[in-house]
């Protein structure tokens, strides 16, 4: 496994447990693998603000780690603070998304810097995202005109019973003008076309002089499928969706039982 030079990790359900924490054993394993010269890349639909505390805990600034935010819409170097890749949703799509909110009864929200913007600040799924990212919620009267720009990502959030239906409706109606994926049973991620963890990692690897043969990835949800397929070694967590396990090269233990550390040991990237 000497060709693995970078490990990309999804956050919720993968790197962190149900309390949104990195377990001590997994933290120690990831510090060890970085000391051996392997870089980490946190790959998530979260905004940068919601990812930086975990990066600091992992000492990624010291070891040259990377943040792949918004599923790849924004990529930054932890060591230098440099933005390597930045893409935003076309402003012409925002009125359509607002119409979908009205038609579906779901809630439209977005991130900007350290805040969440939405017309419905009391929505329980908006509060879930705010807790995950430790962000404050700002209510706007008109999402189309009152949200700041640029918007790297929007989310349509609501009950799991509605999410698959509206994911399919928006895919059909936008006809390839936007990348749409599910990150949880209650979040539909709405991203610029071409933004997906797998292609974003391929672009990042080219930028830093590596190839897919140097990449190992860990994930648990639908928006992790492309990055598992992209990597030389794609690893599904034991708690992953069945569709994720189906494309994985290896299935490890759950996020509650140090699945990342166990897989690193299995592939001889760390030792006891």
PDB file of C-alpha atoms in Angstrom:
ATOM      1  CA  UNK A   1       0.000   0.000   0.000  1.00  0.00           C
ATOM      2  CA  UNK A   2       3.028   2.322  -0.423  1.00  0.00           C
ATOM      3  CA  UNK A   3       1.269   4.108  -3.332  1.00  0.00           C
ATOM      4  CA  UNK A   4      -1.425   5.621  -1.082  1.00  0.00           C
ATOM      5  CA  UNK A   5      -0.453   9.247  -0.585  1.00  0.00           C
ATOM      6  CA  UNK A   6      -3.785  10.823   0.255  1.00  0.00           C
ATOM      7  CA  UNK A   7      -6.882   9.644   2.158  1.00  0.00           C
ATOM      8  CA  UNK A   8     -10.237  11.334   1.561  1.00  0.00           C
ATOM      9  CA  UNK A   9     -12.764  11.035   4.381  1.00  0.00           C
ATOM     10  CA  UNK A  10     -16.449  11.823   4.470  1.00  0.00           C
ATOM     11  CA  UNK A  11     -17.484  13.348   7.811  1.00  0.00           C
ATOM     12  CA  UNK A  12     -20.958  12.505   9.115  1.00  0.00           C
ATOM     13  CA  UNK A  13     -21.378   8.766   9.482  1.00  0.00           C
ATOM     14  CA  UNK A  14     -17.748   8.139   8.527  1.00  0.00           C
ATOM     15  CA  UNK A  15     -15.125  10.205  10.357  1.00  0.00           C
ATOM     16  CA  UNK A  16     -17.450  11.199  13.194  1.00  0.00           C
ATOM     17  CA  UNK A  17     -19.733   9.131  15.383  1.00  0.00           C
ATOM     18  CA  UNK A  18     -23.361   9.833  16.269  1.00  0.00           C
ATOM     19  CA  UNK A  19     -22.236  12.607  18.644  1.00  0.00           C
ATOM     20  CA  UNK A  20     -20.371  14.259  15.723  1.00  0.00           C
ATOM     21  CA  UNK A  21     -17.061  13.473  17.391  1.00  0.00           C
ATOM     22  CA  UNK A  22     -13.889  11.710  16.244  1.00  0.00           C
ATOM     23  CA  UNK A  23     -13.263   8.788  18.585  1.00  0.00           C
ATOM     24  CA  UNK A  24      -9.866   8.822  20.361  1.00  0.00           C
ATOM     25  CA  UNK A  25      -8.678   5.639  18.614  1.00  0.00           C
ATOM     26  CA  UNK A  26      -9.580   6.943  15.148  1.00  0.00           C
ATOM     27  CA  UNK A  27      -7.951  10.297  15.926  1.00  0.00           C
ATOM     28  CA  UNK A  28      -4.732   8.581  16.987  1.00  0.00           C
ATOM     29  CA  UNK A  29      -4.722   6.440  13.837  1.00  0.00           C
ATOM     30  CA  UNK A  30      -5.169   9.446  11.548  1.00  0.00           C
ATOM     31  CA  UNK A  31      -2.431  11.395  13.316  1.00  0.00           C
ATOM     32  CA  UNK A  32      -0.137   8.390  12.903  1.00  0.00           C
ATOM     33  CA  UNK A  33      -0.837   8.016   9.185  1.00  0.00           C
ATOM     34  CA  UNK A  34      -0.129  11.734   8.652  1.00  0.00           C
ATOM     35  CA  UNK A  35       3.185  11.462  10.512  1.00  0.00           C
ATOM     36  CA  UNK A  36       4.089   8.768   7.990  1.00  0.00           C
ATOM     37  CA  UNK A  37       3.611  11.217   5.118  1.00  0.00           C
ATOM     38  CA  UNK A  38       0.029  10.514   3.986  1.00  0.00           C
ATOM     39  CA  UNK A  39      -2.123  13.622   3.552  1.00  0.00           C
ATOM     40  CA  UNK A  40      -5.757  13.823   4.636  1.00  0.00           C
ATOM     41  CA  UNK A  41      -8.606  15.379   2.690  1.00  0.00           C
ATOM     42  CA  UNK A  42     -11.932  15.933   4.440  1.00  0.00           C
ATOM     43  CA  UNK A  43     -14.603  15.547   1.753  1.00  0.00           C
ATOM     44  CA  UNK A  44     -18.081  16.708   2.672  1.00  0.00           C
ATOM     45  CA  UNK A  45     -21.140  18.627   1.612  1.00  0.00           C
ATOM     46  CA  UNK A  46     -20.486  20.896   4.597  1.00  0.00           C
ATOM     47  CA  UNK A  47     -19.265  24.494   4.199  1.00  0.00           C
ATOM     48  CA  UNK A  48     -15.651  25.360   5.123  1.00  0.00           C
ATOM     49  CA  UNK A  49     -16.704  26.874   8.457  1.00  0.00           C
ATOM     50  CA  UNK A  50     -18.291  23.570   9.494  1.00  0.00           C
ATOM     51  CA  UNK A  51     -15.192  21.545   8.589  1.00  0.00           C
ATOM     52  CA  UNK A  52     -12.309  23.607   9.975  1.00  0.00           C
ATOM     53  CA  UNK A  53     -12.740  22.567  13.645  1.00  0.00           C
ATOM     54  CA  UNK A  54     -12.275  18.897  12.681  1.00  0.00           C
ATOM     55  CA  UNK A  55      -9.274  19.819  10.524  1.00  0.00           C
ATOM     56  CA  UNK A  56      -7.690  21.588  13.502  1.00  0.00           C
ATOM     57  CA  UNK A  57      -8.330  18.579  15.727  1.00  0.00           C
ATOM     58  CA  UNK A  58      -6.573  16.380  13.142  1.00  0.00           C
ATOM     59  CA  UNK A  59      -3.660  18.857  12.914  1.00  0.00           C
ATOM     60  CA  UNK A  60      -4.147  19.045   9.155  1.00  0.00           C
ATOM     61  CA  UNK A  61      -2.569  22.504   8.942  1.00  0.00           C
ATOM     62  CA  UNK A  62       0.680  20.966  10.192  1.00  0.00           C
ATOM     63  CA  UNK A  63       0.582  18.029   7.774  1.00  0.00           C
ATOM     64  CA  UNK A  64      -0.675  19.743   4.600  1.00  0.00           C
ATOM     65  CA  UNK A  65      -4.258  18.537   4.700  1.00  0.00           C
ATOM     66  CA  UNK A  66      -7.031  19.627   2.365  1.00  0.00           C
ATOM     67  CA  UNK A  67     -10.722  20.496   2.705  1.00  0.00           C
ATOM     68  CA  UNK A  68     -13.114  19.489  -0.070  1.00  0.00           C
ATOM     69  CA  UNK A  69     -16.255  21.444   0.846  1.00  0.00           C
ATOM     70  CA  UNK A  70     -19.719  21.586  -0.727  1.00  0.00           C
ATOM     71  CA  UNK A  71     -18.991  18.150  -2.299  1.00  0.00           C
ATOM     72  CA  UNK A  72     -16.172  19.782  -4.281  1.00  0.00           C
ATOM     73  CA  UNK A  73     -17.494  23.273  -5.009  1.00  0.00           C
ATOM     74  CA  UNK A  74     -14.764  24.736  -2.799  1.00  0.00           C
ATOM     75  CA  UNK A  75     -11.375  23.137  -2.075  1.00  0.00           C
ATOM     76  CA  UNK A  76      -8.795  24.731   0.180  1.00  0.00           C
ATOM     77  CA  UNK A  77      -5.312  23.983   1.508  1.00  0.00           C
ATOM     78  CA  UNK A  78      -5.278  23.857   5.315  1.00  0.00           C
ATOM     79  CA  UNK A  79      -1.589  24.786   5.520  1.00  0.00           C
ATOM     80  CA  UNK A  80      -1.702  27.943   3.402  1.00  0.00           C
ATOM     81  CA  UNK A  81      -5.396  28.830   3.488  1.00  0.00           C
ATOM     82  CA  UNK A  82      -5.309  29.002  -0.302  1.00  0.00           C
ATOM     83  CA  UNK A  83      -8.501  28.277  -2.248  1.00  0.00           C
ATOM     84  CA  UNK A  84      -7.612  25.784  -4.982  1.00  0.00           C
ATOM     85  CA  UNK A  85     -11.058  25.371  -6.590  1.00  0.00           C
ATOM     86  CA  UNK A  86     -14.215  27.512  -6.347  1.00  0.00           C
ATOM     87  CA  UNK A  87     -17.538  27.102  -8.188  1.00  0.00           C
ATOM     88  CA  UNK A  88     -21.012  28.547  -7.547  1.00  0.00           C
ATOM     89  CA  UNK A  89     -24.591  27.898  -8.612  1.00  0.00           C
ATOM     90  CA  UNK A  90     -25.778  30.051 -11.537  1.00  0.00           C
ATOM     91  CA  UNK A  91     -28.017  32.852 -10.144  1.00  0.00           C
ATOM     92  CA  UNK A  92     -30.637  31.986 -12.778  1.00  0.00           C
ATOM     93  CA  UNK A  93     -31.354  28.685 -10.961  1.00  0.00           C
ATOM     94  CA  UNK A  94     -32.228  30.273  -7.607  1.00  0.00           C
ATOM     95  CA  UNK A  95     -35.797  31.347  -8.555  1.00  0.00           C
ATOM     96  CA  UNK A  96     -36.498  27.799  -9.764  1.00  0.00           C
ATOM     97  CA  UNK A  97     -35.300  26.334  -6.445  1.00  0.00           C
ATOM     98  CA  UNK A  98     -37.509  28.793  -4.590  1.00  0.00           C
ATOM     99  CA  UNK A  99     -40.480  27.607  -6.645  1.00  0.00           C
ATOM    100  CA  UNK A 100     -39.645  23.996  -5.701  1.00  0.00           C
ATOM    101  CA  UNK A 101     -39.765  24.983  -2.036  1.00  0.00           C
ATOM    102  CA  UNK A 102     -43.263  26.389  -2.527  1.00  0.00           C
ATOM    103  CA  UNK A 103     -44.467  23.396  -4.558  1.00  0.00           C
ATOM    104  CA  UNK A 104     -43.029  20.701  -2.303  1.00  0.00           C
ATOM    105  CA  UNK A 105     -43.593  22.085   1.173  1.00  0.00           C
ATOM    106  CA  UNK A 106     -39.916  21.422   1.914  1.00  0.00           C
ATOM    107  CA  UNK A 107     -37.411  24.083   3.016  1.00  0.00           C
ATOM    108  CA  UNK A 108     -34.711  25.736   0.914  1.00  0.00           C
ATOM    109  CA  UNK A 109     -31.515  26.815   2.697  1.00  0.00           C
ATOM    110  CA  UNK A 110     -27.964  27.799   1.917  1.00  0.00           C
ATOM    111  CA  UNK A 111     -24.631  28.442   3.633  1.00  0.00           C
ATOM    112  CA  UNK A 112     -22.589  31.620   3.434  1.00  0.00           C
ATOM    113  CA  UNK A 113     -19.459  32.074   5.529  1.00  0.00           C
ATOM    114  CA  UNK A 114     -20.510  31.182   9.104  1.00  0.00           C
ATOM    115  CA  UNK A 115     -24.305  31.406   8.707  1.00  0.00           C
ATOM    116  CA  UNK A 116     -27.256  29.456   7.320  1.00  0.00           C
ATOM    117  CA  UNK A 117     -29.807  31.489   5.345  1.00  0.00           C
ATOM    118  CA  UNK A 118     -33.426  30.380   4.943  1.00  0.00           C
ATOM    119  CA  UNK A 119     -36.991  31.663   4.963  1.00  0.00           C
ATOM    120  CA  UNK A 120     -37.919  28.988   7.522  1.00  0.00           C
ATOM    121  CA  UNK A 121     -35.548  29.209  10.512  1.00  0.00           C
ATOM    122  CA  UNK A 122     -37.661  26.902  12.695  1.00  0.00           C
ATOM    123  CA  UNK A 123     -37.518  23.935  10.338  1.00  0.00           C
ATOM    124  CA  UNK A 124     -36.111  20.969  12.337  1.00  0.00           C
ATOM    125  CA  UNK A 125     -33.863  19.884   9.451  1.00  0.00           C
ATOM    126  CA  UNK A 126     -32.378  23.380   9.221  1.00  0.00           C
ATOM    127  CA  UNK A 127     -31.619  23.124  12.933  1.00  0.00           C
ATOM    128  CA  UNK A 128     -29.995  19.728  12.343  1.00  0.00           C
ATOM    129  CA  UNK A 129     -27.641  21.290   9.799  1.00  0.00           C
ATOM    130  CA  UNK A 130     -26.937  24.205  12.136  1.00  0.00           C
ATOM    131  CA  UNK A 131     -25.970  21.782  14.912  1.00  0.00           C
ATOM    132  CA  UNK A 132     -23.767  19.721  12.591  1.00  0.00           C
ATOM    133  CA  UNK A 133     -21.864  22.779  11.412  1.00  0.00           C
ATOM    134  CA  UNK A 134     -22.095  24.897  14.590  1.00  0.00           C
ATOM    135  CA  UNK A 135     -23.555  27.733  12.517  1.00  0.00           C
ATOM    136  CA  UNK A 136     -26.152  30.393  13.297  1.00  0.00           C
ATOM    137  CA  UNK A 137     -29.393  30.659  11.321  1.00  0.00           C
ATOM    138  CA  UNK A 138     -30.442  33.897   9.636  1.00  0.00           C
ATOM    139  CA  UNK A 139     -34.022  34.313   8.432  1.00  0.00           C
ATOM    140  CA  UNK A 140     -34.544  36.067   5.100  1.00  0.00           C
ATOM    141  CA  UNK A 141     -37.872  37.374   3.823  1.00  0.00           C
ATOM    142  CA  UNK A 142     -37.115  36.473   0.198  1.00  0.00           C
ATOM    143  CA  UNK A 143     -34.589  33.725  -0.518  1.00  0.00           C
ATOM    144  CA  UNK A 144     -34.111  34.805  -4.146  1.00  0.00           C
ATOM    145  CA  UNK A 145     -33.267  38.438  -3.411  1.00  0.00           C
ATOM    146  CA  UNK A 146     -32.004  38.476   0.175  1.00  0.00           C
ATOM    147  CA  UNK A 147     -29.377  35.728   0.271  1.00  0.00           C
ATOM    148  CA  UNK A 148     -25.723  36.736  -0.201  1.00  0.00           C
ATOM    149  CA  UNK A 149     -23.768  35.682  -3.289  1.00  0.00           C
ATOM    150  CA  UNK A 150     -22.087  33.618  -4.564  1.00  0.00           C
ATOM    151  CA  UNK A 151     -23.919  30.471  -3.459  1.00  0.00           C
ATOM    152  CA  UNK A 152     -21.696  27.396  -3.653  1.00  0.00           C
ATOM    153  CA  UNK A 153     -24.553  25.137  -2.618  1.00  0.00           C
ATOM    154  CA  UNK A 154     -28.215  25.105  -1.671  1.00  0.00           C
ATOM    155  CA  UNK A 155     -30.119  22.360   0.119  1.00  0.00           C
ATOM    156  CA  UNK A 156     -33.750  21.311  -0.025  1.00  0.00           C
ATOM    157  CA  UNK A 157     -34.511  19.710   3.331  1.00  0.00           C
ATOM    158  CA  UNK A 158     -37.539  17.849   4.575  1.00  0.00           C
ATOM    159  CA  UNK A 159     -39.050  14.537   5.647  1.00  0.00           C
ATOM    160  CA  UNK A 160     -37.409  11.403   4.184  1.00  0.00           C
ATOM    161  CA  UNK A 161     -40.786  10.497   2.655  1.00  0.00           C
ATOM    162  CA  UNK A 162     -40.550  13.519   0.321  1.00  0.00           C
ATOM    163  CA  UNK A 163     -36.839  13.533  -0.508  1.00  0.00           C
ATOM    164  CA  UNK A 164     -36.627  10.777  -3.185  1.00  0.00           C
ATOM    165  CA  UNK A 165     -39.687  12.142  -4.999  1.00  0.00           C
ATOM    166  CA  UNK A 166     -38.378  15.704  -5.169  1.00  0.00           C
ATOM    167  CA  UNK A 167     -34.849  14.607  -5.969  1.00  0.00           C
ATOM    168  CA  UNK A 168     -36.294  12.883  -9.069  1.00  0.00           C
ATOM    169  CA  UNK A 169     -38.554  15.824  -9.976  1.00  0.00           C
ATOM    170  CA  UNK A 170     -35.718  18.355  -9.837  1.00  0.00           C
ATOM    171  CA  UNK A 171     -33.372  16.092 -11.791  1.00  0.00           C
ATOM    172  CA  UNK A 172     -35.980  15.795 -14.538  1.00  0.00           C
ATOM    173  CA  UNK A 173     -36.873  19.482 -14.631  1.00  0.00           C
ATOM    174  CA  UNK A 174     -33.336  20.888 -14.573  1.00  0.00           C
ATOM    175  CA  UNK A 175     -32.100  18.426 -17.224  1.00  0.00           C
ATOM    176  CA  UNK A 176     -28.418  18.503 -16.362  1.00  0.00           C
ATOM    177  CA  UNK A 177     -28.135  22.181 -15.396  1.00  0.00           C
ATOM    178  CA  UNK A 178     -27.326  21.339 -11.793  1.00  0.00           C
ATOM    179  CA  UNK A 179     -25.814  18.430  -9.844  1.00  0.00           C
ATOM    180  CA  UNK A 180     -28.391  16.931  -7.462  1.00  0.00           C
ATOM    181  CA  UNK A 181     -27.653  14.256  -4.870  1.00  0.00           C
ATOM    182  CA  UNK A 182     -28.797  12.971  -1.486  1.00  0.00           C
ATOM    183  CA  UNK A 183     -26.359  13.238   1.421  1.00  0.00           C
ATOM    184  CA  UNK A 184     -28.805  12.014   4.077  1.00  0.00           C
ATOM    185  CA  UNK A 185     -32.406  10.756   3.972  1.00  0.00           C
ATOM    186  CA  UNK A 186     -33.563  14.349   4.629  1.00  0.00           C
ATOM    187  CA  UNK A 187     -31.065  16.516   2.649  1.00  0.00           C
ATOM    188  CA  UNK A 188     -31.090  17.091  -1.127  1.00  0.00           C
ATOM    189  CA  UNK A 189     -27.818  18.751  -2.151  1.00  0.00           C
ATOM    190  CA  UNK A 190     -28.065  21.249  -5.032  1.00  0.00           C
ATOM    191  CA  UNK A 191     -24.713  22.037  -6.617  1.00  0.00           C
ATOM    192  CA  UNK A 192     -23.151  23.494  -9.763  1.00  0.00           C
ATOM    193  CA  UNK A 193     -23.104  21.046 -12.645  1.00  0.00           C
ATOM    194  CA  UNK A 194     -20.100  18.747 -12.529  1.00  0.00           C
ATOM    195  CA  UNK A 195     -19.630  19.141  -8.781  1.00  0.00           C
ATOM    196  CA  UNK A 196     -19.347  15.710  -7.219  1.00  0.00           C
ATOM    197  CA  UNK A 197     -16.822  14.271  -4.789  1.00  0.00           C
ATOM    198  CA  UNK A 198     -15.306  11.825  -7.288  1.00  0.00           C
ATOM    199  CA  UNK A 199     -14.600  14.259 -10.162  1.00  0.00           C
ATOM    200  CA  UNK A 200     -13.542  16.947  -7.654  1.00  0.00           C
ATOM    201  CA  UNK A 201     -10.979  14.590  -6.125  1.00  0.00           C
ATOM    202  CA  UNK A 202      -9.633  13.723  -9.577  1.00  0.00           C
ATOM    203  CA  UNK A 203      -9.160  17.439 -10.320  1.00  0.00           C
ATOM    204  CA  UNK A 204      -7.549  17.988  -6.926  1.00  0.00           C
ATOM    205  CA  UNK A 205      -5.142  15.087  -7.408  1.00  0.00           C
ATOM    206  CA  UNK A 206      -4.035  16.516 -10.756  1.00  0.00           C
ATOM    207  CA  UNK A 207      -3.537  19.933  -9.138  1.00  0.00           C
ATOM    208  CA  UNK A 208      -1.216  18.534  -6.440  1.00  0.00           C
ATOM    209  CA  UNK A 209       0.657  16.150  -8.730  1.00  0.00           C
ATOM    210  CA  UNK A 210      -0.940  12.843  -7.718  1.00  0.00           C
ATOM    211  CA  UNK A 211      -3.212  10.327  -9.464  1.00  0.00           C
ATOM    212  CA  UNK A 212      -6.185   8.179  -8.501  1.00  0.00           C
ATOM    213  CA  UNK A 213      -3.724   5.345  -7.806  1.00  0.00           C
ATOM    214  CA  UNK A 214      -2.521   7.383  -4.818  1.00  0.00           C
ATOM    215  CA  UNK A 215      -6.019   7.775  -3.342  1.00  0.00           C
ATOM    216  CA  UNK A 216      -7.918   5.908  -0.623  1.00  0.00           C
ATOM    217  CA  UNK A 217     -11.458   7.027   0.254  1.00  0.00           C
ATOM    218  CA  UNK A 218     -13.930   6.349   3.083  1.00  0.00           C
ATOM    219  CA  UNK A 219     -17.677   6.998   2.936  1.00  0.00           C
ATOM    220  CA  UNK A 220     -21.126   5.905   4.030  1.00  0.00           C
ATOM    221  CA  UNK A 221     -23.781   7.755   2.006  1.00  0.00           C
ATOM    222  CA  UNK A 222     -25.034   8.245  -1.543  1.00  0.00           C
ATOM    223  CA  UNK A 223     -22.903  11.316  -2.239  1.00  0.00           C
ATOM    224  CA  UNK A 224     -19.797   9.238  -1.403  1.00  0.00           C
ATOM    225  CA  UNK A 225     -20.348   6.684  -4.168  1.00  0.00           C
ATOM    226  CA  UNK A 226     -18.437   8.581  -6.846  1.00  0.00           C
ATOM    227  CA  UNK A 227     -15.373   9.059  -4.667  1.00  0.00           C
ATOM    228  CA  UNK A 228     -15.285   5.382  -3.697  1.00  0.00           C
ATOM    229  CA  UNK A 229     -15.370   4.513  -7.390  1.00  0.00           C
ATOM    230  CA  UNK A 230     -12.638   7.073  -8.135  1.00  0.00           C
ATOM    231  CA  UNK A 231     -10.084   5.789  -5.638  1.00  0.00           C
ATOM    232  CA  UNK A 232      -7.559   3.009  -5.928  1.00  0.00           C
ATOM    233  CA  UNK A 233      -9.133   1.744  -2.701  1.00  0.00           C
ATOM    234  CA  UNK A 234     -12.706   2.796  -1.890  1.00  0.00           C
ATOM    235  CA  UNK A 235     -13.839   1.795   1.598  1.00  0.00           C
ATOM    236  CA  UNK A 236     -17.432   1.719   2.862  1.00  0.00           C
ATOM    237  CA  UNK A 237     -18.197   2.013   6.534  1.00  0.00           C
ATOM    238  CA  UNK A 238     -20.068  -0.837   8.212  1.00  0.00           C
ATOM    239  CA  UNK A 239     -22.994   1.546   8.719  1.00  0.00           C
ATOM    240  CA  UNK A 240     -23.009   2.623   5.045  1.00  0.00           C
ATOM    241  CA  UNK A 241     -26.025   2.521   2.758  1.00  0.00           C
ATOM    242  CA  UNK A 242     -26.203  -0.741   0.799  1.00  0.00           C
ATOM    243  CA  UNK A 243     -25.658   1.147  -2.476  1.00  0.00           C
ATOM    244  CA  UNK A 244     -22.346   2.424  -1.085  1.00  0.00           C
ATOM    245  CA  UNK A 245     -21.225  -0.997   0.076  1.00  0.00           C
ATOM    246  CA  UNK A 246     -22.018  -2.359  -3.382  1.00  0.00           C
ATOM    247  CA  UNK A 247     -19.337  -0.199  -5.051  1.00  0.00           C
ATOM    248  CA  UNK A 248     -16.702  -0.489  -2.314  1.00  0.00           C
ATOM    249  CA  UNK A 249     -13.434  -2.398  -2.583  1.00  0.00           C
ATOM    250  CA  UNK A 250     -13.574  -3.132   1.132  1.00  0.00           C
ATOM    251  CA  UNK A 251     -16.180  -2.814   3.915  1.00  0.00           C
ATOM    252  CA  UNK A 252     -14.839  -1.894   7.341  1.00  0.00           C
ATOM    253  CA  UNK A 253     -16.474  -1.595  10.768  1.00  0.00           C
ATOM    254  CA  UNK A 254     -18.904   1.190  11.677  1.00  0.00           C
ATOM    255  CA  UNK A 255     -18.147   4.809  12.548  1.00  0.00           C
ATOM    256  CA  UNK A 256     -19.011   3.971  16.166  1.00  0.00           C
ATOM    257  CA  UNK A 257     -16.469   1.130  16.280  1.00  0.00           C
ATOM    258  CA  UNK A 258     -13.375   2.818  14.782  1.00  0.00           C
ATOM    259  CA  UNK A 259     -13.937   1.524  11.265  1.00  0.00           C
ATOM    260  CA  UNK A 260     -11.387   3.940   9.785  1.00  0.00           C
ATOM    261  CA  UNK A 261      -8.607   2.880  12.147  1.00  0.00           C
ATOM    262  CA  UNK A 262      -9.362  -0.806  11.537  1.00  0.00           C
ATOM    263  CA  UNK A 263      -9.201  -0.359   7.762  1.00  0.00           C
ATOM    264  CA  UNK A 264      -5.905   1.550   7.965  1.00  0.00           C
ATOM    265  CA  UNK A 265      -4.493  -1.321   9.974  1.00  0.00           C
ATOM    266  CA  UNK A 266      -5.941  -3.887   7.541  1.00  0.00           C
ATOM    267  CA  UNK A 267      -4.136  -2.206   4.636  1.00  0.00           C
ATOM    268  CA  UNK A 268      -0.912  -1.855   6.667  1.00  0.00           C
ATOM    269  CA  UNK A 269      -0.969   1.946   6.635  1.00  0.00           C
ATOM    270  CA  UNK A 270      -0.603   2.031  10.408  1.00  0.00           C
ATOM    271  CA  UNK A 271       0.705  -0.385  13.002  1.00  0.00           C
ATOM    272  CA  UNK A 272      -0.183  -0.998  16.650  1.00  0.00           C
TER     273      UNK A 272
END
